[in-house]
Short mmCIF file of N, CA and C in Angstrom, two decimals:
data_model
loop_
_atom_site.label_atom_id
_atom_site.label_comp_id
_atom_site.label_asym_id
_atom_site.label_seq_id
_atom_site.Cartn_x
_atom_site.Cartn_y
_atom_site.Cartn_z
N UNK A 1 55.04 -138.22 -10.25
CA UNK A 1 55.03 -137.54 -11.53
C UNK A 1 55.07 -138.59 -12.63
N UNK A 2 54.18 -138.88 -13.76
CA UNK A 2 54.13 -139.24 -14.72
C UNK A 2 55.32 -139.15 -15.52
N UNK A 3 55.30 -140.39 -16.56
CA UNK A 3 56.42 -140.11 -17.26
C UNK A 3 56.28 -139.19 -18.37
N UNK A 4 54.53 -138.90 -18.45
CA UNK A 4 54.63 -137.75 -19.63
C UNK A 4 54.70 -135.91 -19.12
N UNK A 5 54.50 -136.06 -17.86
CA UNK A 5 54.69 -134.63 -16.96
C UNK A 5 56.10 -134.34 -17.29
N UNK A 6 56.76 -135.84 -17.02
CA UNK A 6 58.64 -135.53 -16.63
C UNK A 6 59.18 -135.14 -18.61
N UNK A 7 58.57 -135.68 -19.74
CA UNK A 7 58.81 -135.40 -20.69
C UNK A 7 58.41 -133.79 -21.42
N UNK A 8 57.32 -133.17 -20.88
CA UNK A 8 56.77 -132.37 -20.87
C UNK A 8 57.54 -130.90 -20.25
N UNK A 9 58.07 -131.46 -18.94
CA UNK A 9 58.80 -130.46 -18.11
C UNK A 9 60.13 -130.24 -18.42
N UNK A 10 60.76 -131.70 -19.64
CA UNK A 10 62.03 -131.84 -20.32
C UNK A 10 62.25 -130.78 -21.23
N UNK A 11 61.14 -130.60 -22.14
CA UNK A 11 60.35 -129.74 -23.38
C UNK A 11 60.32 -128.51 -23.28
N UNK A 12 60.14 -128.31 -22.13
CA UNK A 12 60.10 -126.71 -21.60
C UNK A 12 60.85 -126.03 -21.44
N UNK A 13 62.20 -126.86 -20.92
CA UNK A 13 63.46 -126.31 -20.57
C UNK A 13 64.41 -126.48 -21.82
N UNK A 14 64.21 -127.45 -22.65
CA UNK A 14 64.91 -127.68 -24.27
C UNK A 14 64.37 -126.48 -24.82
N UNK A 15 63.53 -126.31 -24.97
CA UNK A 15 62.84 -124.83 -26.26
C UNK A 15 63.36 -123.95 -25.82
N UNK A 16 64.10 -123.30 -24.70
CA UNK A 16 64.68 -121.72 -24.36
C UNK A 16 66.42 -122.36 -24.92
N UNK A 17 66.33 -123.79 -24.08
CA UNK A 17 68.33 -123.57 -24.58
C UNK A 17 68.51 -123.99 -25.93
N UNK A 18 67.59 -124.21 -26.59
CA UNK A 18 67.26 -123.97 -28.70
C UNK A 18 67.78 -122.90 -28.79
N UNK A 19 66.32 -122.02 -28.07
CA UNK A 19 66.66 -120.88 -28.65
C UNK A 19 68.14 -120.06 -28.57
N UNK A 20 68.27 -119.91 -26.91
CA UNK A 20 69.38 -119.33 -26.91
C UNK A 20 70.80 -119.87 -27.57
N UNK A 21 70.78 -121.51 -28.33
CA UNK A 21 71.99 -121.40 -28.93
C UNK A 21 71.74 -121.60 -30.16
N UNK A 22 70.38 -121.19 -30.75
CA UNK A 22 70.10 -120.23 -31.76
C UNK A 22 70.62 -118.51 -31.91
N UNK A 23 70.41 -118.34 -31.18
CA UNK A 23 70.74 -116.99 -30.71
C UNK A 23 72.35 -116.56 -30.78
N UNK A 24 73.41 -117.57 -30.33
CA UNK A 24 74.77 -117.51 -30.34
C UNK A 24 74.96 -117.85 -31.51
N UNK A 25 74.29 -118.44 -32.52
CA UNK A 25 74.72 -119.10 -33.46
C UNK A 25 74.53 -118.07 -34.63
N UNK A 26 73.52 -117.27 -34.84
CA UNK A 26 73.14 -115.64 -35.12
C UNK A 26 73.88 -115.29 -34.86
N UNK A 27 74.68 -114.76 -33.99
CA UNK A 27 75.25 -113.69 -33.27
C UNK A 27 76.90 -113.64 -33.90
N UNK A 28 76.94 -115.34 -33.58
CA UNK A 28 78.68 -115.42 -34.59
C UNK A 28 78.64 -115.17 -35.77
N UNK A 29 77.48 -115.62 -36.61
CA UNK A 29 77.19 -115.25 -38.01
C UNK A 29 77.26 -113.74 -38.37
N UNK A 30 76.69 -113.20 -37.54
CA UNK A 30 77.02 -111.62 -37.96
C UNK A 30 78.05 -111.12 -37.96
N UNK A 31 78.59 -111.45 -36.72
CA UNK A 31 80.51 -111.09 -36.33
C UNK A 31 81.37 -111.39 -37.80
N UNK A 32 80.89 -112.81 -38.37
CA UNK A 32 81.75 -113.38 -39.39
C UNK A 32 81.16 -112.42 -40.65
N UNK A 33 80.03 -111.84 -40.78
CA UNK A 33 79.46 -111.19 -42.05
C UNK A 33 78.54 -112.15 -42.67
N UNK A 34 78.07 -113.47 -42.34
CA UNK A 34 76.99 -114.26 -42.68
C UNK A 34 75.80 -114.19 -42.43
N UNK A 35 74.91 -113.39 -43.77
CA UNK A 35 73.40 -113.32 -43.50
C UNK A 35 72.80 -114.32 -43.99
N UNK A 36 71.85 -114.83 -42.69
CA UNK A 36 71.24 -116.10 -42.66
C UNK A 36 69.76 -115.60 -43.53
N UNK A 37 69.08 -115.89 -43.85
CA UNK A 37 67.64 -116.04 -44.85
C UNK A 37 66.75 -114.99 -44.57
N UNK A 38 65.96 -114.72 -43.31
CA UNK A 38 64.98 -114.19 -43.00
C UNK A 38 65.62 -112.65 -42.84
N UNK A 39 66.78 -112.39 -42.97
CA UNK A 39 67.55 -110.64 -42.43
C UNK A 39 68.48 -110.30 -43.53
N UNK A 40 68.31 -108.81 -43.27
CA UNK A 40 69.11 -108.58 -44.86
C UNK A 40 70.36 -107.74 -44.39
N UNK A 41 69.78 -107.83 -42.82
CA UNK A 41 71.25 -106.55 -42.56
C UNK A 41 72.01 -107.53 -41.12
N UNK A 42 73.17 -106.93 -41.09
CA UNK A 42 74.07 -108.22 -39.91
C UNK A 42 73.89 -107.86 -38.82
N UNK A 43 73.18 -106.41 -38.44
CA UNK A 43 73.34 -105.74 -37.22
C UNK A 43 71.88 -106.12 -36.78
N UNK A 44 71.17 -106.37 -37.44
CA UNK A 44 69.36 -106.55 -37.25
C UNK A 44 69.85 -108.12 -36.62
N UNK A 45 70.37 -109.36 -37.52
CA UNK A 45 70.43 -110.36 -37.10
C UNK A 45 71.85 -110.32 -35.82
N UNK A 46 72.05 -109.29 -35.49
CA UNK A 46 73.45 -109.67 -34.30
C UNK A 46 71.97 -109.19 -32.96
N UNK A 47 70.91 -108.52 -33.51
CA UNK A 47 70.30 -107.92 -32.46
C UNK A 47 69.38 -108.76 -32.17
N UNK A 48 68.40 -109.58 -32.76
CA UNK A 48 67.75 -110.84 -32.80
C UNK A 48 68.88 -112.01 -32.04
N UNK A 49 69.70 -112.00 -32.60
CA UNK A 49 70.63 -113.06 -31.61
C UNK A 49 70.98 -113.12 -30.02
N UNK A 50 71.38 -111.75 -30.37
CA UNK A 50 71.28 -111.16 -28.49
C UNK A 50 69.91 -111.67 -28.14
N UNK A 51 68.86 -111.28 -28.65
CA UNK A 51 67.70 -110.97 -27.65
C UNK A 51 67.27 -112.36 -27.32
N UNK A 52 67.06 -113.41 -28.67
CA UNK A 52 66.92 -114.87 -28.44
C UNK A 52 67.69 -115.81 -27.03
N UNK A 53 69.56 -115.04 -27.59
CA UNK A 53 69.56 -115.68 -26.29
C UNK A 53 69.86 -115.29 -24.83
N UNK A 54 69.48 -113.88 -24.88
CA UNK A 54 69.31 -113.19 -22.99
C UNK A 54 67.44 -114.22 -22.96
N UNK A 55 67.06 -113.80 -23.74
CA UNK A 55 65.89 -114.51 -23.32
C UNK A 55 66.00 -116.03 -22.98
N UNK A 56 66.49 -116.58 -23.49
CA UNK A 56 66.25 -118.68 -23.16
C UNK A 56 67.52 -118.66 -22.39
N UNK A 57 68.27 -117.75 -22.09
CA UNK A 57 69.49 -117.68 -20.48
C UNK A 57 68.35 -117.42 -18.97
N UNK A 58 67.76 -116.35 -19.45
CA UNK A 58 66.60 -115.74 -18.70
C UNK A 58 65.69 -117.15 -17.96
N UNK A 59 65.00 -117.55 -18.80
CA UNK A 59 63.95 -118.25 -18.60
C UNK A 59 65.07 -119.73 -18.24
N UNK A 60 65.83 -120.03 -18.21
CA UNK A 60 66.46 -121.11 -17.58
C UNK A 60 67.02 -120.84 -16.37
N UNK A 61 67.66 -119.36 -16.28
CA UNK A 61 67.83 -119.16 -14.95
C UNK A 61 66.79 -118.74 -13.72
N UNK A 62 65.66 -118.74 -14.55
CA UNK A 62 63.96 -118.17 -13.46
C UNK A 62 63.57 -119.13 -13.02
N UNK A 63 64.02 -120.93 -14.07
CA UNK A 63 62.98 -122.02 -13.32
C UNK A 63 64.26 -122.09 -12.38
N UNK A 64 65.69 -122.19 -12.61
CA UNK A 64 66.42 -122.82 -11.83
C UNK A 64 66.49 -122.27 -10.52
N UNK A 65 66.07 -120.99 -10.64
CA UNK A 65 65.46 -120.38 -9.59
C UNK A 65 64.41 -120.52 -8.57
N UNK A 66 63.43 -120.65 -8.94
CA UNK A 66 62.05 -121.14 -9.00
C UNK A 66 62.44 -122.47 -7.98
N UNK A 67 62.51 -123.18 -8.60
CA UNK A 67 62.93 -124.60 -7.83
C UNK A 67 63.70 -124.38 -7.07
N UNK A 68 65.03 -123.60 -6.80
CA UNK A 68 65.47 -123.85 -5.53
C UNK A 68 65.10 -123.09 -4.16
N UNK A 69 63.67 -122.44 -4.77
CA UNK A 69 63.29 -121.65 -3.83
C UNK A 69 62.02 -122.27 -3.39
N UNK A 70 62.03 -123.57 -4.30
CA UNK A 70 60.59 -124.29 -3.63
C UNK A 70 61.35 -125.19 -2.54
N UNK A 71 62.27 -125.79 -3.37
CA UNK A 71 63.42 -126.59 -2.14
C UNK A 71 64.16 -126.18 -1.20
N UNK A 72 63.95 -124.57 -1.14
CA UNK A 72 64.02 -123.80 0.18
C UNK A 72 66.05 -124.19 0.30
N UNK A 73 66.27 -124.10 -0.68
CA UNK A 73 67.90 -124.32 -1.19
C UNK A 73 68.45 -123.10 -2.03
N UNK A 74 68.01 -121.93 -2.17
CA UNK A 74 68.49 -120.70 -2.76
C UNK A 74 69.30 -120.03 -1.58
N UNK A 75 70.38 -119.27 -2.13
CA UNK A 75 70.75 -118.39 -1.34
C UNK A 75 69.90 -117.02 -0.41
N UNK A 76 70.26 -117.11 0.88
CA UNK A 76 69.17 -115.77 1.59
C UNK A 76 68.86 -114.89 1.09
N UNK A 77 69.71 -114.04 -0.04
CA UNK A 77 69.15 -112.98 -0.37
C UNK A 77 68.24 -113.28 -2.16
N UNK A 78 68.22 -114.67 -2.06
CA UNK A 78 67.39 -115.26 -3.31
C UNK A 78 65.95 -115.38 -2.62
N UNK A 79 65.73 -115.77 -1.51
CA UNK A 79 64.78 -116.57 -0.99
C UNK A 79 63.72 -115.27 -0.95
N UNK A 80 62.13 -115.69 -0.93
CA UNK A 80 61.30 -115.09 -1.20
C UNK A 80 61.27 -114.27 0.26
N UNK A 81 60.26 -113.81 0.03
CA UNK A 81 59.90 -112.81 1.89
C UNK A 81 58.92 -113.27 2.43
N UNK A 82 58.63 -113.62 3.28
CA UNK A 82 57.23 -114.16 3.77
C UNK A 82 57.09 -113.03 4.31
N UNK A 83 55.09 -112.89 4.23
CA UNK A 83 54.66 -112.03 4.51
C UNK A 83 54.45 -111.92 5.69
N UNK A 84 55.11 -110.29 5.90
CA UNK A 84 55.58 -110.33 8.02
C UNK A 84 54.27 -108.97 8.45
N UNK A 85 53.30 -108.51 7.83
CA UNK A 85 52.66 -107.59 8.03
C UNK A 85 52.02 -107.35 9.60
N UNK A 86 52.39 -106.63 10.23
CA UNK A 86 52.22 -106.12 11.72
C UNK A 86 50.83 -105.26 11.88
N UNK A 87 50.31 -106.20 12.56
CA UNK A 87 49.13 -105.00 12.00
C UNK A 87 48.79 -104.26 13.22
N UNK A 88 48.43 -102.90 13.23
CA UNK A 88 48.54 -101.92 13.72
C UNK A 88 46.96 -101.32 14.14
N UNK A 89 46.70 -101.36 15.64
CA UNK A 89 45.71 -100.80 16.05
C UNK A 89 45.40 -99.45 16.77
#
């Protein structure tokens, strides 16, 4: 792997945990009553906060996933199914 693949694949996984502690960082702001620029109401920006960060929790826990199921290192009931189709004459 290249060193610009390994910087690239760094990039990918930084932009969701942005977001999501973008997302917490929204989320306390509303709790406290601080409307940030783009929202005029605290419940719109507490709901944007949630969603930012279930989403970049999401997508960090799918690659971390992902990979340990290529490294055949996930738990059994993580691990994919290989296809067992019986075929029937």
């Amino acid at each position: 792997m290249s060193r610009m693949q390994k910087f690239i694949a760094l990039l990918i996984l930084v932009i969701p945990a942005v977001l999501a502690g973008v997302g917490v960082k929204l989320m306390r702001d509303s709790m406290f009553g601080v409307i940030n620029d783009p929202f005029t109401m605290t419940a719109v920006q507490f709901i944007v906060g949630l969603v930012l960060s279930i989403a970049g929790i999401w997508f960090i826990g799918g690659y971390i996933l992902h990979r340990e199921q290529k490294n055949k290192r996930a738990a059994e009931r993580f691990r994919k199914k290989e296809n067992t189709t019986v075929d029937k004459d």
